[in-house]
Structure formats: C-alpha cells, structure tokens
mmCIF file of C-alpha atoms in Angstrom:
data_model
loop_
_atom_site.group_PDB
_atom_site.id
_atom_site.type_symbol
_atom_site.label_atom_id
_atom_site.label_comp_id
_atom_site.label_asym_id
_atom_site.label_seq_id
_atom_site.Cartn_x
_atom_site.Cartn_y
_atom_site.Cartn_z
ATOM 1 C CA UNK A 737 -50.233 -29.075 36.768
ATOM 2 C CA UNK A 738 -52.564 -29.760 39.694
ATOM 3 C CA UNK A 739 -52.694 -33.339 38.934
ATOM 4 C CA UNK A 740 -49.515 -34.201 38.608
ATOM 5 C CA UNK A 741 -48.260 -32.657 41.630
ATOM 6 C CA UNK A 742 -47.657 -35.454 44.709
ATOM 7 C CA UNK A 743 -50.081 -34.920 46.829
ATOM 8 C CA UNK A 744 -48.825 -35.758 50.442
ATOM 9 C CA UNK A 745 -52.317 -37.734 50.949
ATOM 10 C CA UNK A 746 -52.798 -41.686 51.588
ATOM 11 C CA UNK A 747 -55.687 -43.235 51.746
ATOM 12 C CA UNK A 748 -56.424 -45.393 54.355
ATOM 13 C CA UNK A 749 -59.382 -47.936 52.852
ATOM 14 C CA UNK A 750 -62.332 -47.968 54.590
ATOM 15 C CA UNK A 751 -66.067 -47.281 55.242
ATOM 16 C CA UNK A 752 -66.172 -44.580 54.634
ATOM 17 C CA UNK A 753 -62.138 -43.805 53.886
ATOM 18 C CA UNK A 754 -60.104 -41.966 56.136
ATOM 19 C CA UNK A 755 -56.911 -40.211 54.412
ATOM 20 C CA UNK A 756 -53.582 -38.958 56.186
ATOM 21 C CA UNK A 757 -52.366 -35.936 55.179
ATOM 22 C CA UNK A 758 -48.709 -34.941 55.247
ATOM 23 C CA UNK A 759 -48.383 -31.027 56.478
ATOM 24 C CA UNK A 760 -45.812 -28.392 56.650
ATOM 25 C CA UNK A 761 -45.190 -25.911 59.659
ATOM 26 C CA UNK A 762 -44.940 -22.832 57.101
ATOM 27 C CA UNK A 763 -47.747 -20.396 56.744
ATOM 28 C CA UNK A 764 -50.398 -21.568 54.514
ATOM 29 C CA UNK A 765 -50.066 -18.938 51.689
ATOM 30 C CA UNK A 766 -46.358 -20.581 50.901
ATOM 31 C CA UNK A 767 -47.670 -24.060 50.099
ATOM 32 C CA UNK A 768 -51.790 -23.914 49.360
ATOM 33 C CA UNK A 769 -51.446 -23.203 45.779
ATOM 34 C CA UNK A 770 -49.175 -26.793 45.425
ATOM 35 C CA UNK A 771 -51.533 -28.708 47.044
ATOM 36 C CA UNK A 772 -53.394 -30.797 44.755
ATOM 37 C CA UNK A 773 -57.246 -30.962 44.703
ATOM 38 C CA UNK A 774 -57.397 -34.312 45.357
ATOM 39 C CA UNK A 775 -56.125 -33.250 49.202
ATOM 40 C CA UNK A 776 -58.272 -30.299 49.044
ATOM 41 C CA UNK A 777 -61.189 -32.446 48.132
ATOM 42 C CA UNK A 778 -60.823 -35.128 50.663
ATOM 43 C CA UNK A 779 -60.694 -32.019 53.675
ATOM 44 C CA UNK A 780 -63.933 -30.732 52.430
ATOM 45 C CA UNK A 781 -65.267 -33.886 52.975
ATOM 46 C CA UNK A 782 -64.513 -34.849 55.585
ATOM 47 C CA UNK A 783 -66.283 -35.066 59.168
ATOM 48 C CA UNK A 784 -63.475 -35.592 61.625
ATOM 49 C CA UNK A 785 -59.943 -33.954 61.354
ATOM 50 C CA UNK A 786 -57.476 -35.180 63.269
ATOM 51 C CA UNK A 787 -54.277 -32.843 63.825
ATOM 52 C CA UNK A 788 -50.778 -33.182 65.241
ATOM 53 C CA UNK A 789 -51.724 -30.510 68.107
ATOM 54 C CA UNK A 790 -54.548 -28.755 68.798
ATOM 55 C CA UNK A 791 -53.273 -25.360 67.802
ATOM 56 C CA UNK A 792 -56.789 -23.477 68.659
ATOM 57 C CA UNK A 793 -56.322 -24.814 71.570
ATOM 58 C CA UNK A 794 -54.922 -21.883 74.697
ATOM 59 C CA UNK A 795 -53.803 -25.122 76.765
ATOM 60 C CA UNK A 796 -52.182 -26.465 74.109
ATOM 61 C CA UNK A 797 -50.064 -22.476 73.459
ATOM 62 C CA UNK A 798 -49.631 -22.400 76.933
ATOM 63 C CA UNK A 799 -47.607 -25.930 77.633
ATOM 64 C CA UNK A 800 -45.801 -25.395 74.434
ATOM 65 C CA UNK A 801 -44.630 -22.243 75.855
ATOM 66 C CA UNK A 802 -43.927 -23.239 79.113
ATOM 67 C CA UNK A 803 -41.851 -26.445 77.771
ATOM 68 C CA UNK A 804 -39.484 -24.061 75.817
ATOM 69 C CA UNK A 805 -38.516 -22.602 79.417
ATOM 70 C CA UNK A 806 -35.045 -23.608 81.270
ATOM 71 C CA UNK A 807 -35.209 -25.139 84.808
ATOM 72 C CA UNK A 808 -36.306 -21.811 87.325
ATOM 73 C CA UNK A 809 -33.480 -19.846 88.343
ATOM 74 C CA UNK A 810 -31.581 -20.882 85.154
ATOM 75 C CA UNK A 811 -30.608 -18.660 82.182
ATOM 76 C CA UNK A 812 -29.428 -18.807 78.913
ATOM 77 C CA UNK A 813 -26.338 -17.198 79.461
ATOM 78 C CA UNK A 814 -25.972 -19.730 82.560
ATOM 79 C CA UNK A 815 -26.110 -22.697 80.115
ATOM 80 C CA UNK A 816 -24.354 -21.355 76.971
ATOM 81 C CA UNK A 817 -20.674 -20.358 75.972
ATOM 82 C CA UNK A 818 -20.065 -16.498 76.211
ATOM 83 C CA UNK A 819 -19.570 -16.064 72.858
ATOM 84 C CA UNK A 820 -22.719 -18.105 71.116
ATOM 85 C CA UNK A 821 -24.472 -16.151 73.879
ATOM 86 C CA UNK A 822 -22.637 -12.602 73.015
ATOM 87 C CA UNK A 823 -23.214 -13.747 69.453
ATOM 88 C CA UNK A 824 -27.093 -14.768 69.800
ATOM 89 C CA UNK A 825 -27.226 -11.262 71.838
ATOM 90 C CA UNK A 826 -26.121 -9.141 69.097
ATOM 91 C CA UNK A 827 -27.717 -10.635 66.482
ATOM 92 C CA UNK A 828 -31.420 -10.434 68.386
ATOM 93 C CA UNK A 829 -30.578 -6.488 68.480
ATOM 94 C CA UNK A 830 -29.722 -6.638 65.007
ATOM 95 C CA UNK A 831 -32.735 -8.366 64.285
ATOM 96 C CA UNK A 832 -35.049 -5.845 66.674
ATOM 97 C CA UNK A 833 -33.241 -2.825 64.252
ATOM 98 C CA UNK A 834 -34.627 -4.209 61.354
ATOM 99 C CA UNK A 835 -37.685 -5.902 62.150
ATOM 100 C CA UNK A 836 -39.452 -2.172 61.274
ATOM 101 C CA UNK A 837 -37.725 -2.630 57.351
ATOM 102 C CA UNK A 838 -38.941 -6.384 57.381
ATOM 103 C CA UNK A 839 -42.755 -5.720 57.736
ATOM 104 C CA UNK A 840 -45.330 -5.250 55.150
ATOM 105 C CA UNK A 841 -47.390 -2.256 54.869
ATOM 106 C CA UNK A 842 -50.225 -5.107 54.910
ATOM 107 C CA UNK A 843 -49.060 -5.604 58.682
ATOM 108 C CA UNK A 844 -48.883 -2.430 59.490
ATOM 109 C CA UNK A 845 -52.445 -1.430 58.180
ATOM 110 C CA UNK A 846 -53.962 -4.586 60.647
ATOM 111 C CA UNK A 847 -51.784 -2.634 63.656
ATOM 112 C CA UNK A 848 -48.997 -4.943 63.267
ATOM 113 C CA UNK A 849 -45.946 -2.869 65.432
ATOM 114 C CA UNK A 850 -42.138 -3.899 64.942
ATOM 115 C CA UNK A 851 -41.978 -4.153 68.939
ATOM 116 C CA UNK A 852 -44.803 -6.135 69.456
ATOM 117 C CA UNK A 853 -44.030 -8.928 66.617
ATOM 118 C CA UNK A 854 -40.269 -9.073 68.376
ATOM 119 C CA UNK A 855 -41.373 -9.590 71.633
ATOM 120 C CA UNK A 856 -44.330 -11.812 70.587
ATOM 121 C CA UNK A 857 -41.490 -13.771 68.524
ATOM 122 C CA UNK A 858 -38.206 -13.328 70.868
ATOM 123 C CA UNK A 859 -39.590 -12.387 74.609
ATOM 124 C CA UNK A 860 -38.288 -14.240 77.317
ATOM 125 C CA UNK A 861 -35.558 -15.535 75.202
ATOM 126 C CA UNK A 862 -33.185 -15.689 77.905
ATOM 127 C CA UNK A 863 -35.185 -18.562 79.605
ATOM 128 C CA UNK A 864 -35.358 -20.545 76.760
ATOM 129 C CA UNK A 865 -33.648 -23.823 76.298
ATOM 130 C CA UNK A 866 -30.989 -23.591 73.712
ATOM 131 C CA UNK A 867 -32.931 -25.859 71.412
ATOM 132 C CA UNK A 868 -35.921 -23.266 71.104
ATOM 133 C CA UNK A 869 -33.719 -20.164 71.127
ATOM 134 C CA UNK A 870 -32.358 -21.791 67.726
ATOM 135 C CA UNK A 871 -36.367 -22.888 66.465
ATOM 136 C CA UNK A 872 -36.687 -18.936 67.415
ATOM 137 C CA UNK A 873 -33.674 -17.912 65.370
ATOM 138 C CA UNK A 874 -34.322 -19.634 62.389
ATOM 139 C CA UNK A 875 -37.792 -17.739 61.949
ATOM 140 C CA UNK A 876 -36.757 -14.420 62.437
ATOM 141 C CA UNK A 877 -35.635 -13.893 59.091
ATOM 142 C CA UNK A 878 -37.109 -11.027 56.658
ATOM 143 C CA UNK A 879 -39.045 -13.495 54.794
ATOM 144 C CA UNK A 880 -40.692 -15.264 57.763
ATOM 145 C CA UNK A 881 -41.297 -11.941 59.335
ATOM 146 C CA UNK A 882 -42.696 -10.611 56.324
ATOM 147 C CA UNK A 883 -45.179 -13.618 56.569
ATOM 148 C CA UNK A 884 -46.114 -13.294 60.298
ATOM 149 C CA UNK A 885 -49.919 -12.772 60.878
ATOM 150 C CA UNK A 886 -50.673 -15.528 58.081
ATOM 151 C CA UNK A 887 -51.398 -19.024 59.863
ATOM 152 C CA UNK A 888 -49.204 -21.902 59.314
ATOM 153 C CA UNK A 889 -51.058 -24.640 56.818
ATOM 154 C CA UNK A 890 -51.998 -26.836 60.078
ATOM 155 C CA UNK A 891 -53.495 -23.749 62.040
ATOM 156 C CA UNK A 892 -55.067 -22.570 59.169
ATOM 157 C CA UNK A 893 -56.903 -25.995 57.830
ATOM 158 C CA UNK A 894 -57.799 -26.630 61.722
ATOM 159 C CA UNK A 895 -59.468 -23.033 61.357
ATOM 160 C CA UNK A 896 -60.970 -24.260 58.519
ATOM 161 C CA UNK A 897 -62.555 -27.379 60.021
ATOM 162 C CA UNK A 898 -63.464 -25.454 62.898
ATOM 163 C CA UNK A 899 -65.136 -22.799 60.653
ATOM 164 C CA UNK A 900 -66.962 -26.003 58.860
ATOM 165 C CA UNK A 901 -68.372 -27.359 61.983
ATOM 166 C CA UNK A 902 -65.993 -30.300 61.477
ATOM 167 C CA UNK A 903 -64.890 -32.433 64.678
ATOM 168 C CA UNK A 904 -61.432 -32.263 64.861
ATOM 169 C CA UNK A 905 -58.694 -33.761 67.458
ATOM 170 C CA UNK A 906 -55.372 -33.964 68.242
ATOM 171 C CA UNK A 907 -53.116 -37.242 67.884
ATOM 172 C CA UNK A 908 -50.328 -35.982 69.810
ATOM 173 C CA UNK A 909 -49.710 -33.989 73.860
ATOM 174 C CA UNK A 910 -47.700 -31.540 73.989
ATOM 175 C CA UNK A 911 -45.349 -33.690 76.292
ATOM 176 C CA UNK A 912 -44.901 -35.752 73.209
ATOM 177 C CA UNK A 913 -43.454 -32.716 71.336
ATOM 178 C CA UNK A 914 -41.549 -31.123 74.355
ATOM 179 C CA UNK A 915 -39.554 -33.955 75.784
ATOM 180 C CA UNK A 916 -37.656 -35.490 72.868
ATOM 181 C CA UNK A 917 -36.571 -31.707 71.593
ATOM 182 C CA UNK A 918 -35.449 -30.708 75.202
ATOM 183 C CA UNK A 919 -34.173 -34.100 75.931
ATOM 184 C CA UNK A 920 -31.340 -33.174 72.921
ATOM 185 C CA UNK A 921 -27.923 -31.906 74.614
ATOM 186 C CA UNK A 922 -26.245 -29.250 73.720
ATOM 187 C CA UNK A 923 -23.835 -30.343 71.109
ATOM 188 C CA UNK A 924 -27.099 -31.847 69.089
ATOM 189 C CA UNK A 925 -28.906 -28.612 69.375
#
C-alpha cells in the first residue's frame, strides 16, 4: 500500500518546509510506482528543486564525459592487464551482437538503432578510466538496454520541474563527482 511504503523523504521544518528526497540512478519507470504520494505531493509543491547535478544541463554532460577520459596519449589497454582487457574486449563484441535482440520494438518504432545505442553507451571506451569502463559494463545488460530512452528518476523529476516552471539547482560540480571515483586505484575499481 502507498502509505505504508518508506518514503525516502525528510522534512526539514520550516517556513515554508523544505523536504530532501532520497533518489535512485535507475530510469524512472522502475521505481515511480513505489514512491509514495506523500513524496509525490511535496514535488508538486514545491517552488525550488534542488538536484545532485544538473542533468539538463550540456555543461554538466560534457565534464562528466570528459572526466571519464584517461590522461591524453593513454589507453585502456596501456593501463589494464591483457587479459581483463582481452576479456572486457570480447565481451563489448558480445554485447554489440546482441544489443539488436535486447531492444524493444518500442525503441525501434522512436528510430532507436542497435549501433547507435552501443556507441552512445560504449564509444570511446578505450579512453576511459577503468572505473567508468566498469559503471559502463554494468549497464549494458538486456534489461538496462531494454530500458534505454526512459530517463533515470533524477532526469526525469528535473524534467518535470523544468516542465512546471519550477527553479531548480544543483548541490553538487561535477568535480565533486569525478575526482573521488577517478581518484580510486585500480585494485578498488
């Protein structure tokens, strides 16, 4: 029941109250049926929004691609063991042969091509830093492909406000995001 479910939404008391909202970097459609009215409510009334990142933002796409990038002149075969990288190799052709079986007639009929959702998803891989190679990994599974094209809950509710007229924000830079996550060495990632 709606009511009972935990809502992921504290209050913070005030005039008027503000309320902080716990989110989930999954696409909307996965999650928005759980999330109780009471977190639904407090959105729609809102004025200001305040995000993690400004995901309508293209600065915002652009630094979080360009942080995912290794040093220039460096690869990921320069910086990983031949065989994770043989491995990682074969599995991204794997994953290219079956990306056309993993999409939804849905994604086809909005123009959706296998090719372009790989290389939107896995291009440039071999400059990535081992850390986002393995963020990149873990998504291209049949069920996240199958979901591609749907935003994730934060994208979606800062389409939302956006869409409302609402002012919304960011609390965190890129840099913030970036540094700790490439900061990790390799036996972390």
């Amino acid at each position: 029941q709606q009511n009972k479910l935990n809502s992921f939404l504290w209050t913070i008391k005030r005039d008027p109250p503000s309320y902080f909202f716990g989110t989930i970097h999954v696409p909307y459609t996965r999650v928005w049926d759980f999330i109780p009215e009471n977190s639904k409510k407090a959105f729609q009334q809102s004025h200001i929004v305040y995000f993690e990142l400004d995901l309508t933002d293209p600065y915002t796409i652009s630094a979080l691609t360009s942080c995912q990038l290794l040093p220039q002149g460096e690869n990921l075969q320069d910086v990983l063991p031949r065989d994770i990288y043989r491995r990682l190799k074969r599995h991204l052709e794997y994953v290219k042969l079956m990306m056309p079986s993993w999409m939804t007639p849905d994604q086809r009929g909005k123009g959706l091509y296998a090719d372009y959702l790989f290389n939107a998803i896995a291009g440039n891989w071999e400059r990535k830093r081992p850390v986002w190679v393995m963020l990149m990994v873990n998504s291209l599974t049949e069920v996240d492909i199958k979901s591609r094209g749907v935003p994730v809950l934060d994208l979606f509710l800062a389409q939302e406000a956006e869409r409302l007229r609402k002012q919304t924000g960011a609390v965190e830079k890129v840099e913030e995001q970036c540094h700790p996550l490439n900061g990790l060495n390799f036996s972390q990632v």
